[in-house]
mmCIF file of C-alpha atoms and ligand atoms in Angstrom:
data_model
loop_
_atom_site.group_PDB
_atom_site.id
_atom_site.type_symbol
_atom_site.label_atom_id
_atom_site.label_comp_id
_atom_site.label_asym_id
_atom_site.label_seq_id
_atom_site.Cartn_x
_atom_site.Cartn_y
_atom_site.Cartn_z
ATOM 1 C CA ARG R 1 -32.275 -9.689 -9.973
ATOM 2 C CA PRO R 2 -29.805 -10.623 -7.605
ATOM 3 C CA PHE R 3 -26.840 -13.477 -8.710
ATOM 4 C CA GLY R 4 -28.265 -16.867 -7.415
ATOM 5 C CA TYR R 5 -26.030 -19.175 -6.264
ATOM 6 C CA ALA R 6 -26.603 -23.203 -5.424
ATOM 7 C CA ILE R 7 -24.567 -24.274 -2.565
ATOM 8 C CA VAL R 8 -23.108 -28.020 -2.912
ATOM 9 C CA GLY R 9 -22.492 -29.836 0.309
ATOM 10 C CA LEU R 10 -23.938 -28.535 3.457
ATOM 11 C CA GLY R 11 -21.430 -29.143 5.956
ATOM 12 C CA LYS R 12 -19.834 -27.023 8.345
ATOM 13 C CA TYR R 13 -18.368 -23.910 6.559
ATOM 14 C CA ALA R 14 -21.588 -23.808 4.134
ATOM 15 C CA ILE R 15 -23.930 -24.058 7.426
ATOM 16 C CA ASN R 16 -21.914 -21.664 9.984
ATOM 17 C CA GLN R 17 -20.309 -19.054 7.441
ATOM 18 C CA ILE R 18 -21.640 -19.225 3.703
ATOM 19 C CA LEU R 19 -25.212 -19.504 4.179
ATOM 20 C CA PRO R 20 -25.500 -16.428 6.852
ATOM 21 C CA ALA R 21 -23.649 -14.285 5.265
ATOM 22 C CA PHE R 22 -26.020 -14.337 1.769
ATOM 23 C CA GLY R 23 -28.209 -11.957 4.313
ATOM 24 C CA GLU R 24 -25.206 -9.205 3.884
ATOM 25 C CA CYS R 25 -24.828 -9.696 0.022
ATOM 26 C CA GLN R 26 -26.066 -6.657 -2.098
ATOM 27 C CA HIS R 27 -25.522 -8.755 -5.323
ATOM 28 C CA ALA R 28 -25.812 -12.252 -4.572
ATOM 29 C CA ARG R 29 -28.500 -14.440 -3.006
ATOM 30 C CA LEU R 30 -28.974 -18.143 -2.132
ATOM 31 C CA ALA R 31 -31.066 -19.581 -5.101
ATOM 32 C CA GLY R 32 -30.316 -23.537 -4.385
ATOM 33 C CA LEU R 33 -29.158 -26.476 -2.663
ATOM 34 C CA VAL R 34 -26.892 -29.543 -3.295
ATOM 35 C CA SER R 35 -26.826 -32.049 -0.756
ATOM 36 C CA GLY R 36 -26.740 -35.842 -0.335
ATOM 37 C CA ASP R 37 -29.413 -35.776 2.758
ATOM 38 C CA PRO R 38 -32.384 -34.636 1.474
ATOM 39 C CA GLN R 39 -33.944 -34.149 4.910
ATOM 40 C CA LYS R 40 -31.058 -31.364 5.758
ATOM 41 C CA ALA R 41 -31.613 -29.904 2.649
ATOM 42 C CA ARG R 42 -35.246 -29.153 3.115
ATOM 43 C CA LYS R 43 -34.701 -27.978 6.650
ATOM 44 C CA VAL R 44 -31.809 -25.501 5.402
ATOM 45 C CA ALA R 45 -34.459 -24.628 2.275
ATOM 46 C CA SER R 46 -36.981 -23.622 4.521
ATOM 47 C CA ALA R 47 -34.870 -21.515 7.099
ATOM 48 C CA TYR R 48 -33.209 -19.851 4.374
ATOM 49 C CA GLY R 49 -36.639 -19.554 2.077
ATOM 50 C CA VAL R 50 -35.056 -21.393 -0.700
ATOM 51 C CA PRO R 51 -37.990 -23.519 -3.092
ATOM 52 C CA GLU R 52 -38.298 -27.140 -2.833
ATOM 53 C CA LYS R 53 -38.082 -26.958 -6.855
ATOM 54 C CA ASN R 54 -34.436 -25.626 -6.226
ATOM 55 C CA ILE R 55 -33.219 -28.258 -4.180
ATOM 56 C CA TYR R 56 -31.112 -31.129 -5.965
ATOM 57 C CA SER R 57 -29.055 -34.171 -4.939
ATOM 58 C CA TYR R 58 -25.903 -35.356 -6.142
ATOM 59 C CA ASP R 59 -27.117 -37.467 -8.865
ATOM 60 C CA ASN R 60 -29.419 -35.490 -10.248
ATOM 61 C CA PHE R 61 -27.018 -32.018 -9.821
ATOM 62 C CA ASP R 62 -26.944 -31.894 -14.092
ATOM 63 C CA ASP R 63 -30.385 -31.222 -14.294
ATOM 64 C CA ILE R 64 -29.357 -27.678 -12.479
ATOM 65 C CA ARG R 65 -29.030 -26.956 -16.420
ATOM 66 C CA ASN R 66 -32.606 -26.415 -16.333
ATOM 67 C CA ASN R 67 -32.707 -23.924 -13.759
ATOM 68 C CA PRO R 68 -32.547 -20.112 -14.618
ATOM 69 C CA GLU R 69 -32.696 -19.130 -11.149
ATOM 70 C CA ILE R 70 -29.303 -20.700 -10.378
ATOM 71 C CA ASP R 71 -26.474 -18.455 -12.204
ATOM 72 C CA ALA R 72 -23.481 -20.337 -10.196
ATOM 73 C CA VAL R 73 -22.642 -23.253 -8.042
ATOM 74 C CA TYR R 74 -20.484 -23.099 -4.803
ATOM 75 C CA ILE R 75 -18.892 -26.066 -3.995
ATOM 76 C CA ILE R 76 -18.157 -26.784 -0.490
ATOM 77 C CA LEU R 77 -17.370 -30.297 -0.353
ATOM 78 C CA PRO R 78 -14.507 -32.362 0.171
ATOM 79 C CA ASN R 79 -11.087 -31.393 -1.602
ATOM 80 C CA ALA R 80 -10.911 -34.091 -3.931
ATOM 81 C CA LEU R 81 -14.674 -33.482 -4.638
ATOM 82 C CA HIS R 82 -14.330 -30.162 -6.131
ATOM 83 C CA ALA R 83 -12.862 -30.729 -9.852
ATOM 84 C CA ASP R 84 -15.158 -33.127 -11.275
ATOM 85 C CA PHE R 85 -18.483 -30.948 -9.526
ATOM 86 C CA ALA R 86 -16.906 -27.922 -10.922
ATOM 87 C CA VAL R 87 -16.604 -29.768 -14.474
ATOM 88 C CA ARG R 88 -20.289 -30.945 -14.257
ATOM 89 C CA ALA R 89 -21.437 -27.265 -13.274
ATOM 90 C CA PHE R 90 -19.314 -25.646 -16.378
ATOM 91 C CA ARG R 91 -21.389 -28.232 -18.460
ATOM 92 C CA ALA R 92 -24.491 -27.302 -17.187
ATOM 93 C CA GLY R 93 -23.718 -23.699 -18.402
ATOM 94 C CA LYS R 94 -23.058 -22.523 -14.659
ATOM 95 C CA HIS R 95 -20.465 -20.240 -12.966
ATOM 96 C CA VAL R 96 -18.477 -21.755 -10.168
ATOM 97 C CA MET R 97 -17.294 -20.852 -6.838
ATOM 98 C CA CYS R 98 -14.712 -23.373 -5.929
ATOM 99 C CA GLU R 99 -13.607 -23.267 -1.931
ATOM 100 C CA LYS R 100 -9.618 -23.927 -1.322
ATOM 101 C CA PRO R 101 -7.788 -26.094 -1.972
ATOM 102 C CA MET R 102 -9.057 -25.719 -5.551
ATOM 103 C CA ALA R 103 -8.339 -29.571 -5.895
ATOM 104 C CA THR R 104 -6.191 -32.298 -4.750
ATOM 105 C CA SER R 105 -4.032 -32.228 -7.833
ATOM 106 C CA VAL R 106 -2.473 -29.946 -10.704
ATOM 107 C CA GLU R 107 -4.048 -32.211 -13.240
ATOM 108 C CA ASP R 108 -7.573 -31.863 -11.711
ATOM 109 C CA CYS R 109 -7.040 -27.662 -11.620
ATOM 110 C CA GLN R 110 -5.968 -27.688 -15.154
ATOM 111 C CA ARG R 111 -9.370 -29.440 -15.903
ATOM 112 C CA MET R 112 -11.466 -27.184 -14.238
ATOM 113 C CA ILE R 113 -9.659 -24.191 -16.108
ATOM 114 C CA ASP R 114 -10.145 -25.951 -19.380
ATOM 115 C CA ALA R 115 -13.984 -26.339 -18.617
ATOM 116 C CA ALA R 116 -14.799 -23.151 -17.493
ATOM 117 C CA ARG R 117 -12.949 -21.637 -20.570
ATOM 118 C CA ARG R 118 -14.909 -24.271 -22.873
ATOM 119 C CA ALA R 119 -17.988 -23.079 -21.202
ATOM 120 C CA SER R 120 -17.099 -19.302 -21.064
ATOM 121 C CA LYS R 121 -18.194 -19.241 -17.657
ATOM 122 C CA GLN R 122 -15.895 -17.590 -14.936
ATOM 123 C CA LEU R 123 -14.269 -19.779 -11.948
ATOM 124 C CA MET R 124 -13.437 -18.302 -8.950
ATOM 125 C CA ILE R 125 -11.744 -19.766 -5.961
ATOM 126 C CA GLY R 126 -13.136 -19.238 -2.366
ATOM 127 C CA TYR R 127 -10.104 -17.526 -0.966
ATOM 128 C CA ARG R 128 -12.126 -15.271 1.332
ATOM 129 C CA CYS R 129 -8.687 -13.768 2.709
ATOM 130 C CA HIS R 130 -8.357 -11.543 -0.437
ATOM 131 C CA PHE R 131 -12.148 -9.796 0.511
ATOM 132 C CA ASP R 132 -10.748 -9.003 4.134
ATOM 133 C CA PRO R 133 -10.381 -5.198 4.748
ATOM 134 C CA ILE R 134 -7.582 -5.827 7.316
ATOM 135 C CA THR R 135 -5.662 -7.773 4.604
ATOM 136 C CA GLN R 136 -6.557 -5.455 1.950
ATOM 137 C CA SER R 137 -5.180 -2.278 4.192
ATOM 138 C CA ALA R 138 -2.095 -4.237 5.298
ATOM 139 C CA LEU R 139 -1.366 -5.025 0.962
ATOM 140 C CA GLN R 140 -1.804 -1.266 0.764
ATOM 141 C CA THR R 141 0.227 -0.187 2.879
ATOM 142 C CA ILE R 142 2.814 -2.528 2.016
ATOM 143 C CA ARG R 143 2.317 -1.802 -1.970
ATOM 144 C CA ALA R 144 2.501 1.946 -1.057
ATOM 145 C CA GLY R 145 6.096 1.127 -0.129
ATOM 146 C CA LYS R 146 5.220 2.120 3.859
ATOM 147 C CA LEU R 147 7.328 -0.921 5.077
ATOM 148 C CA GLY R 148 10.130 -0.627 2.534
ATOM 149 C CA LYS R 149 11.457 -3.615 0.770
ATOM 150 C CA LEU R 150 9.898 -6.923 2.072
ATOM 151 C CA ARG R 151 12.794 -9.202 3.033
ATOM 152 C CA VAL R 152 11.244 -12.169 5.055
ATOM 153 C CA VAL R 153 7.696 -13.234 5.392
ATOM 154 C CA THR R 154 6.471 -15.891 8.151
ATOM 155 C CA THR R 155 3.314 -17.594 7.818
ATOM 156 C CA GLU R 156 1.982 -19.889 10.767
ATOM 157 C CA ASN R 157 -1.478 -21.810 10.618
ATOM 158 C CA THR R 158 -1.996 -24.389 13.172
ATOM 159 C CA ASP R 159 -5.567 -25.885 14.603
ATOM 160 C CA VAL R 160 -6.066 -29.261 16.797
ATOM 161 C CA LEU R 161 -8.169 -31.506 14.248
ATOM 162 C CA SER R 162 -11.126 -32.627 16.009
ATOM 163 C CA ILE R 163 -10.787 -36.683 14.682
ATOM 164 C CA ASP R 164 -14.762 -36.946 16.523
ATOM 165 C CA ASP R 165 -16.105 -34.711 14.056
ATOM 166 C CA PRO R 166 -17.187 -35.782 10.583
ATOM 167 C CA SER R 167 -15.387 -32.636 8.959
ATOM 168 C CA GLY R 168 -12.388 -34.072 10.794
ATOM 169 C CA GLN R 169 -12.215 -37.555 9.383
ATOM 170 C CA TRP R 170 -12.298 -36.617 5.753
ATOM 171 C CA ARG R 171 -9.359 -34.302 6.321
ATOM 172 C CA VAL R 172 -6.940 -37.021 7.215
ATOM 173 C CA LYS R 173 -8.026 -39.611 4.173
ATOM 174 C CA ARG R 174 -5.450 -38.835 1.665
ATOM 175 C CA SER R 175 -8.157 -39.762 -1.046
ATOM 176 C CA LEU R 176 -10.307 -37.144 0.205
ATOM 177 C CA SER R 177 -8.123 -34.593 1.192
ATOM 178 C CA GLY R 178 -5.019 -34.923 -0.627
ATOM 179 C CA GLY R 179 -3.062 -34.089 2.349
ATOM 180 C CA GLY R 180 -2.790 -33.032 5.692
ATOM 181 C CA SER R 181 -2.398 -29.879 7.738
ATOM 182 C CA LEU R 182 -0.850 -27.976 4.235
ATOM 183 C CA MET R 183 -3.839 -28.688 2.131
ATOM 184 C CA ASP R 184 -6.288 -27.539 4.702
ATOM 185 C CA LEU R 185 -4.011 -24.847 6.827
ATOM 186 C CA GLY R 186 -0.695 -24.254 5.670
ATOM 187 C CA ILE R 187 -2.733 -22.951 2.116
ATOM 188 C CA TYR R 188 -3.546 -19.954 3.748
ATOM 189 C CA GLY R 189 0.220 -19.307 4.164
ATOM 190 C CA VAL R 190 0.950 -19.957 0.509
ATOM 191 C CA ASN R 191 -1.121 -17.950 -0.410
ATOM 192 C CA GLY R 192 -0.340 -15.616 1.826
ATOM 193 C CA ALA R 193 3.071 -15.164 1.176
ATOM 194 C CA ARG R 194 2.052 -14.803 -2.609
ATOM 195 C CA TYR R 195 0.123 -11.983 -2.159
ATOM 196 C CA LEU R 196 2.319 -10.372 0.710
ATOM 197 C CA LEU R 197 5.399 -10.302 -1.489
ATOM 198 C CA ASN R 198 3.345 -10.031 -4.788
ATOM 199 C CA GLU R 199 6.064 -12.488 -6.436
ATOM 200 C CA ASP R 200 6.068 -16.094 -6.605
ATOM 201 C CA PRO R 201 9.175 -18.373 -5.374
ATOM 202 C CA ILE R 202 11.477 -20.147 -7.440
ATOM 203 C CA GLU R 203 12.875 -22.645 -5.210
ATOM 204 C CA VAL R 204 11.143 -24.397 -2.127
ATOM 205 C CA SER R 205 12.485 -26.473 0.569
ATOM 206 C CA ALA R 206 10.514 -28.554 3.167
ATOM 207 C CA ILE R 207 10.711 -30.976 5.851
ATOM 208 C CA ARG R 208 7.689 -32.631 7.660
ATOM 209 C CA ALA R 209 8.117 -33.781 10.961
ATOM 210 C CA GLU R 210 7.333 -37.766 12.141
ATOM 211 C CA SER R 211 4.508 -38.800 13.685
ATOM 212 C CA SER R 212 3.665 -41.782 15.504
ATOM 213 C CA ASN R 213 0.058 -40.818 15.911
ATOM 214 C CA PRO R 214 -2.049 -43.275 14.184
ATOM 215 C CA VAL R 215 -4.497 -40.731 12.787
ATOM 216 C CA PHE R 216 -1.966 -39.327 10.769
ATOM 217 C CA HIS R 217 -1.015 -42.196 9.179
ATOM 218 C CA GLU R 218 -2.071 -41.301 5.562
ATOM 219 C CA VAL R 219 -1.431 -37.468 5.615
ATOM 220 C CA GLU R 220 1.437 -34.984 7.483
ATOM 221 C CA ASP R 221 0.541 -33.251 10.845
ATOM 222 C CA ILE R 222 3.444 -30.880 11.244
ATOM 223 C CA ILE R 223 5.158 -29.835 7.813
ATOM 224 C CA SER R 224 7.439 -26.420 7.363
ATOM 225 C CA TRP R 225 8.630 -25.038 4.319
ATOM 226 C CA THR R 226 10.874 -22.051 2.690
ATOM 227 C CA PHE R 227 10.393 -20.440 -0.391
ATOM 228 C CA ARG R 228 13.205 -18.494 -1.765
ATOM 229 C CA TYR R 229 12.550 -15.530 -4.247
ATOM 230 C CA ARG R 230 14.542 -14.185 -7.146
ATOM 231 C CA SER R 231 14.076 -10.749 -5.427
ATOM 232 C CA GLY R 232 16.259 -12.011 -2.480
ATOM 233 C CA ALA R 233 13.295 -12.618 0.059
ATOM 234 C CA LEU R 234 12.595 -15.636 1.854
ATOM 235 C CA ALA R 235 9.333 -16.979 3.118
ATOM 236 C CA HIS R 236 8.718 -19.466 5.620
ATOM 237 C CA GLY R 237 5.696 -21.229 6.684
ATOM 238 C CA ASN R 238 4.473 -24.274 9.251
ATOM 239 C CA SER R 239 1.280 -26.078 9.466
ATOM 240 C CA SER R 240 -0.286 -28.587 12.442
ATOM 241 C CA PHE R 241 -2.993 -30.322 12.938
ATOM 242 C CA THR R 242 -1.948 -30.879 16.799
ATOM 243 C CA ALA R 243 -0.834 -27.396 17.879
ATOM 244 C CA ALA R 244 -3.525 -24.693 19.226
ATOM 245 C CA ALA R 245 -4.905 -22.549 16.663
ATOM 246 C CA THR R 246 -2.821 -19.967 15.069
ATOM 247 C CA SER R 247 -3.190 -17.925 12.055
ATOM 248 C CA ARG R 248 -0.184 -15.235 12.217
ATOM 249 C CA PHE R 249 2.045 -13.589 9.316
ATOM 250 C CA GLY R 250 5.044 -11.746 10.183
ATOM 251 C CA ILE R 251 6.665 -9.225 7.936
ATOM 252 C CA GLN R 252 10.316 -7.869 8.159
ATOM 253 C CA ALA R 253 10.793 -5.246 5.684
ATOM 254 C CA GLU R 254 13.648 -2.527 5.060
ATOM 255 C CA LYS R 255 11.977 -0.115 7.280
ATOM 256 C CA LEU R 256 9.405 -1.352 9.248
ATOM 257 C CA SER R 257 8.056 -4.690 10.375
ATOM 258 C CA GLY R 258 4.637 -5.941 10.535
ATOM 259 C CA THR R 259 2.124 -8.623 12.250
ATOM 260 C CA LEU R 260 -1.042 -9.793 11.294
ATOM 261 C CA ASN R 261 -2.306 -11.998 13.920
ATOM 262 C CA PRO R 262 -4.953 -12.970 13.340
ATOM 263 C CA ALA R 263 -4.062 -12.886 9.879
ATOM 264 C CA THR R 264 -6.850 -15.449 8.241
ATOM 265 C CA GLY R 265 -9.312 -15.189 10.931
ATOM 266 C CA TYR R 266 -12.673 -15.432 10.135
ATOM 267 C CA TYR R 267 -13.330 -12.089 11.863
ATOM 268 C CA ASN R 268 -11.106 -9.621 14.041
ATOM 269 C CA ASN R 269 -8.010 -9.751 12.182
ATOM 270 C CA ARG R 270 -5.538 -7.480 13.117
ATOM 271 C CA PHE R 271 -2.421 -5.636 11.212
ATOM 272 C CA GLU R 272 0.275 -4.279 13.541
ATOM 273 C CA THR R 273 3.333 -2.462 12.632
ATOM 274 C CA VAL R 274 6.110 -1.272 14.715
ATOM 275 C CA ALA R 275 8.956 1.280 14.095
ATOM 276 C CA GLY R 276 11.433 1.993 17.213
ATOM 277 C CA GLU R 277 9.061 2.967 20.000
ATOM 278 C CA GLU R 278 5.896 3.595 17.585
ATOM 279 C CA THR R 279 3.508 1.110 16.997
ATOM 280 C CA HIS R 280 0.762 1.556 14.634
ATOM 281 C CA VAL R 281 -2.401 -0.939 14.803
ATOM 282 C CA LEU R 282 -5.117 -1.679 12.443
ATOM 283 C CA SER R 283 -7.862 -3.558 13.829
ATOM 284 C CA ASP R 284 -11.054 -1.779 12.117
ATOM 285 C CA PRO R 285 -14.081 -1.447 13.654
ATOM 286 C CA MET R 286 -15.640 -1.998 10.271
ATOM 287 C CA PHE R 287 -15.729 -5.694 11.397
ATOM 288 C CA GLN R 288 -18.130 -4.725 13.696
ATOM 289 C CA ILE R 289 -20.533 -3.923 10.273
ATOM 290 C CA PRO R 290 -22.007 -7.074 8.954
ATOM 291 C CA ALA R 291 -22.210 -5.732 5.346
ATOM 292 C CA LEU R 292 -18.500 -5.359 5.281
ATOM 293 C CA ASN R 293 -17.676 -9.007 6.258
ATOM 294 C CA GLN R 294 -15.412 -10.783 3.885
ATOM 295 C CA PHE R 295 -17.835 -14.000 2.910
ATOM 296 C CA SER R 296 -20.236 -11.524 1.719
ATOM 297 C CA ALA R 297 -17.734 -9.604 -0.302
ATOM 298 C CA GLN R 298 -16.442 -12.860 -1.565
ATOM 299 C CA LEU R 299 -19.715 -14.073 -3.072
ATOM 300 C CA ASP R 300 -20.819 -10.266 -4.396
ATOM 301 C CA HIS R 301 -17.237 -10.674 -6.049
ATOM 302 C CA LEU R 302 -18.146 -12.876 -8.605
ATOM 303 C CA PRO R 303 -21.381 -10.903 -9.838
ATOM 304 C CA ASP R 304 -19.608 -7.731 -9.608
ATOM 305 C CA VAL R 305 -16.589 -9.219 -12.086
ATOM 306 C CA LEU R 306 -19.310 -10.583 -14.536
ATOM 307 C CA GLY R 307 -20.673 -7.157 -14.580
ATOM 308 C CA SER R 308 -18.090 -5.078 -14.621
ATOM 309 C CA GLY R 309 -15.273 -6.945 -16.543
ATOM 310 C CA LYS R 310 -13.176 -5.816 -13.397
ATOM 311 C CA PRO R 311 -10.258 -8.779 -12.842
ATOM 312 C CA SER R 312 -11.304 -11.105 -10.775
ATOM 313 C CA LEU R 313 -9.120 -11.185 -7.300
ATOM 314 C CA ALA R 314 -9.331 -15.148 -6.786
ATOM 315 C CA THR R 315 -8.966 -16.834 -10.455
ATOM 316 C CA GLY R 316 -8.430 -20.403 -11.296
ATOM 317 C CA GLU R 317 -5.147 -20.104 -12.127
ATOM 318 C CA GLU R 318 -4.074 -18.644 -8.592
ATOM 319 C CA GLY R 319 -5.943 -21.588 -6.979
ATOM 320 C CA MET R 320 -3.919 -23.964 -9.450
ATOM 321 C CA GLN R 321 -0.629 -21.956 -8.625
ATOM 322 C CA ASP R 322 -1.001 -22.224 -4.878
ATOM 323 C CA ILE R 323 -1.378 -26.282 -5.626
ATOM 324 C CA ARG R 324 1.506 -26.529 -7.798
ATOM 325 C CA LEU R 325 3.475 -25.020 -4.880
ATOM 326 C CA ILE R 326 2.089 -27.199 -2.551
ATOM 327 C CA GLN R 327 2.821 -30.291 -4.702
ATOM 328 C CA ALA R 328 6.791 -29.085 -4.663
ATOM 329 C CA ILE R 329 6.769 -28.344 -1.002
ATOM 330 C CA TYR R 330 5.768 -32.271 -0.422
ATOM 331 C CA GLN R 331 8.274 -33.399 -3.251
ATOM 332 C CA SER R 332 11.088 -31.456 -1.202
ATOM 333 C CA ALA R 333 9.964 -32.802 2.010
ATOM 334 C CA ALA R 334 9.678 -36.684 0.409
ATOM 335 C CA THR R 335 13.401 -36.025 -1.164
ATOM 336 C CA ARG R 336 14.934 -33.994 1.241
ATOM 337 C CA ARG R 337 16.256 -31.726 -1.398
ATOM 338 C CA PRO R 338 15.113 -28.536 -2.560
ATOM 339 C CA VAL R 339 12.788 -28.121 -5.608
ATOM 340 C CA SER R 340 13.048 -25.798 -8.296
ATOM 341 C CA THR R 341 9.583 -23.656 -8.953
ATOM 342 C CA ASP R 342 11.119 -21.517 -11.798
ATOM 343 C CA TRP R 343 7.750 -21.495 -13.727
ATOM 344 C CA GLY R 344 8.239 -18.049 -15.181
ATOM 345 C CA ASP R 345 7.468 -15.686 -12.280
ATOM 346 C CA TRP R 346 4.028 -15.150 -13.758
ATOM 347 C CA ARG R 347 2.177 -13.211 -10.692
ATOM 348 C CA ARG R 348 4.928 -10.568 -10.152
ATOM 349 C CA LYS R 349 4.181 -7.082 -11.696
ATOM 350 C CA ALA R 350 7.167 -4.803 -11.026
HETATM 351 P P1 NAD H 401 -17.425 -30.802 6.075
HETATM 352 O O1 NAD H 401 -17.102 -32.094 6.620
HETATM 353 O O2 NAD H 401 -18.192 -30.239 7.302
HETATM 354 O O3 NAD H 401 -18.577 -30.699 5.028
HETATM 355 C C1 NAD H 401 -18.399 -31.330 3.871
HETATM 356 C C2 NAD H 401 -19.586 -31.585 3.197
HETATM 357 O O4 NAD H 401 -19.456 -32.837 2.255
HETATM 358 C C3 NAD H 401 -20.722 -32.434 4.181
HETATM 359 O O5 NAD H 401 -21.868 -31.918 4.227
HETATM 360 C C4 NAD H 401 -20.940 -33.895 3.950
HETATM 361 O O6 NAD H 401 -22.060 -34.447 3.836
HETATM 362 C C5 NAD H 401 -20.318 -33.657 1.926
HETATM 363 N N1 NAD H 401 -20.065 -34.858 1.576
HETATM 364 C C6 NAD H 401 -20.292 -35.105 0.334
HETATM 365 N N2 NAD H 401 -19.732 -36.216 -0.002
HETATM 366 C C7 NAD H 401 -18.678 -36.580 1.231
HETATM 367 C C8 NAD H 401 -17.905 -37.705 0.938
HETATM 368 N N3 NAD H 401 -17.495 -38.519 -0.178
HETATM 369 N N4 NAD H 401 -17.100 -37.781 2.140
HETATM 370 C C9 NAD H 401 -17.052 -36.916 3.066
HETATM 371 N N5 NAD H 401 -18.263 -36.088 3.023
HETATM 372 C C10 NAD H 401 -18.792 -35.810 2.314
HETATM 373 O O7 NAD H 401 -16.023 -29.969 6.066
HETATM 374 P P2 NAD H 401 -16.242 -28.494 6.042
HETATM 375 O O8 NAD H 401 -15.131 -27.645 6.981
HETATM 376 O O9 NAD H 401 -17.399 -27.618 5.573
HETATM 377 O O10 NAD H 401 -15.047 -28.476 4.414
HETATM 378 C C11 NAD H 401 -15.601 -28.199 2.969
HETATM 379 C C12 NAD H 401 -14.607 -27.344 2.039
HETATM 380 O O11 NAD H 401 -14.731 -26.152 2.464
HETATM 381 C C13 NAD H 401 -13.114 -28.058 2.092
HETATM 382 O O12 NAD H 401 -12.464 -28.085 1.092
HETATM 383 C C14 NAD H 401 -12.521 -27.115 3.094
HETATM 384 O O13 NAD H 401 -11.203 -26.838 2.515
HETATM 385 C C15 NAD H 401 -13.204 -25.601 2.844
HETATM 386 N N6 NAD H 401 -13.480 -25.030 3.940
HETATM 387 C C16 NAD H 401 -13.020 -23.438 3.642
HETATM 388 C C17 NAD H 401 -12.717 -22.707 4.696
HETATM 389 C C18 NAD H 401 -12.515 -21.396 4.606
HETATM 390 O O14 NAD H 401 -12.356 -20.428 5.677
HETATM 391 N N7 NAD H 401 -12.636 -20.798 3.162
HETATM 392 C C19 NAD H 401 -13.260 -22.967 5.931
HETATM 393 C C20 NAD H 401 -13.524 -24.338 6.301
HETATM 394 C C21 NAD H 401 -13.803 -25.214 5.104
#
């Protein structure tokens, strides 16, 4: 039978992106719902054919242990709640898919990794871009050496936060979000710089803009960072909650330059390389084939990894590394000094 997920948290991303994506999955199915709002849960359950007995609240969530139809839980809650729900799910003997950012502290990330190990269950982070066909094609092109050695990567991730929306409100409360635009949007650049360069930075510098807007009293609006690498490359990132939506990665390499724009969109990402007069564009019509959308591919990846023993593309260790780098960015911005991140270069393969 297909692998059964219970979705924890029925907010915007769960309702609009993840639930519909089950329709195109090959190995995964929606088996349960966990919500604080029983009425909403019943409505969603009837729309997706989830039996009433597979609806849980945050309080009776641990009873999920007794439900063999649920193989994994997918946590789509405000960031600070990820760790506790992941640990509870592992205790209940389930695998865990957890949204980005993995957690709001390195300690919580470690707690999640330890709980997975104790339970002998998989922990996967919802890094959907790793399953985006354009990103995958761009990475193949880069790894094949077609651009030459990468020298500079720039990442820009901005969007105007809607504070009237409940999903905007927890994002500016430090206790729930763990940080501002960097935790929510800039993390795509942090993770993106790492997969584009296939290397971890050894030093981080960052600067945070002042904001007089009371909305950004607890968390940052604009923040900008630079990663320095042992290979001699640099990566930059900007994120903001008050600039119009941008998701753009620039790649300057020895032979060719490239742009992913949009780089981290839900659909219609685009990769362009320029060499002199020649422009090569990858904007794949595959996006029109829903079976290949990144959300369904991400949901299918966990059962695929479990069944085949292939390495996971989005482990808890990957998620924790991003949180460690994000904490280094915050530390550098606060102290106005570079922060060493020379922790052993674990990701670089060559
Ligand atoms: P949202 O506010 O729309 O949904 C959050 C859900 O959690 C709501 O149903 C809310 O009722 C519930 N909740 C439970 N306890 C809560 C509490 N104490 N305070 C506030 N809400 C509580 O948010 P969202 O945009 O769906 O984001 C949820 C998670 O998904 C976040 O971690 C976010 O970073 C992630 N996300 C990922 C992507 C992606 O592309 N991978 C996109 C959007 C959001």
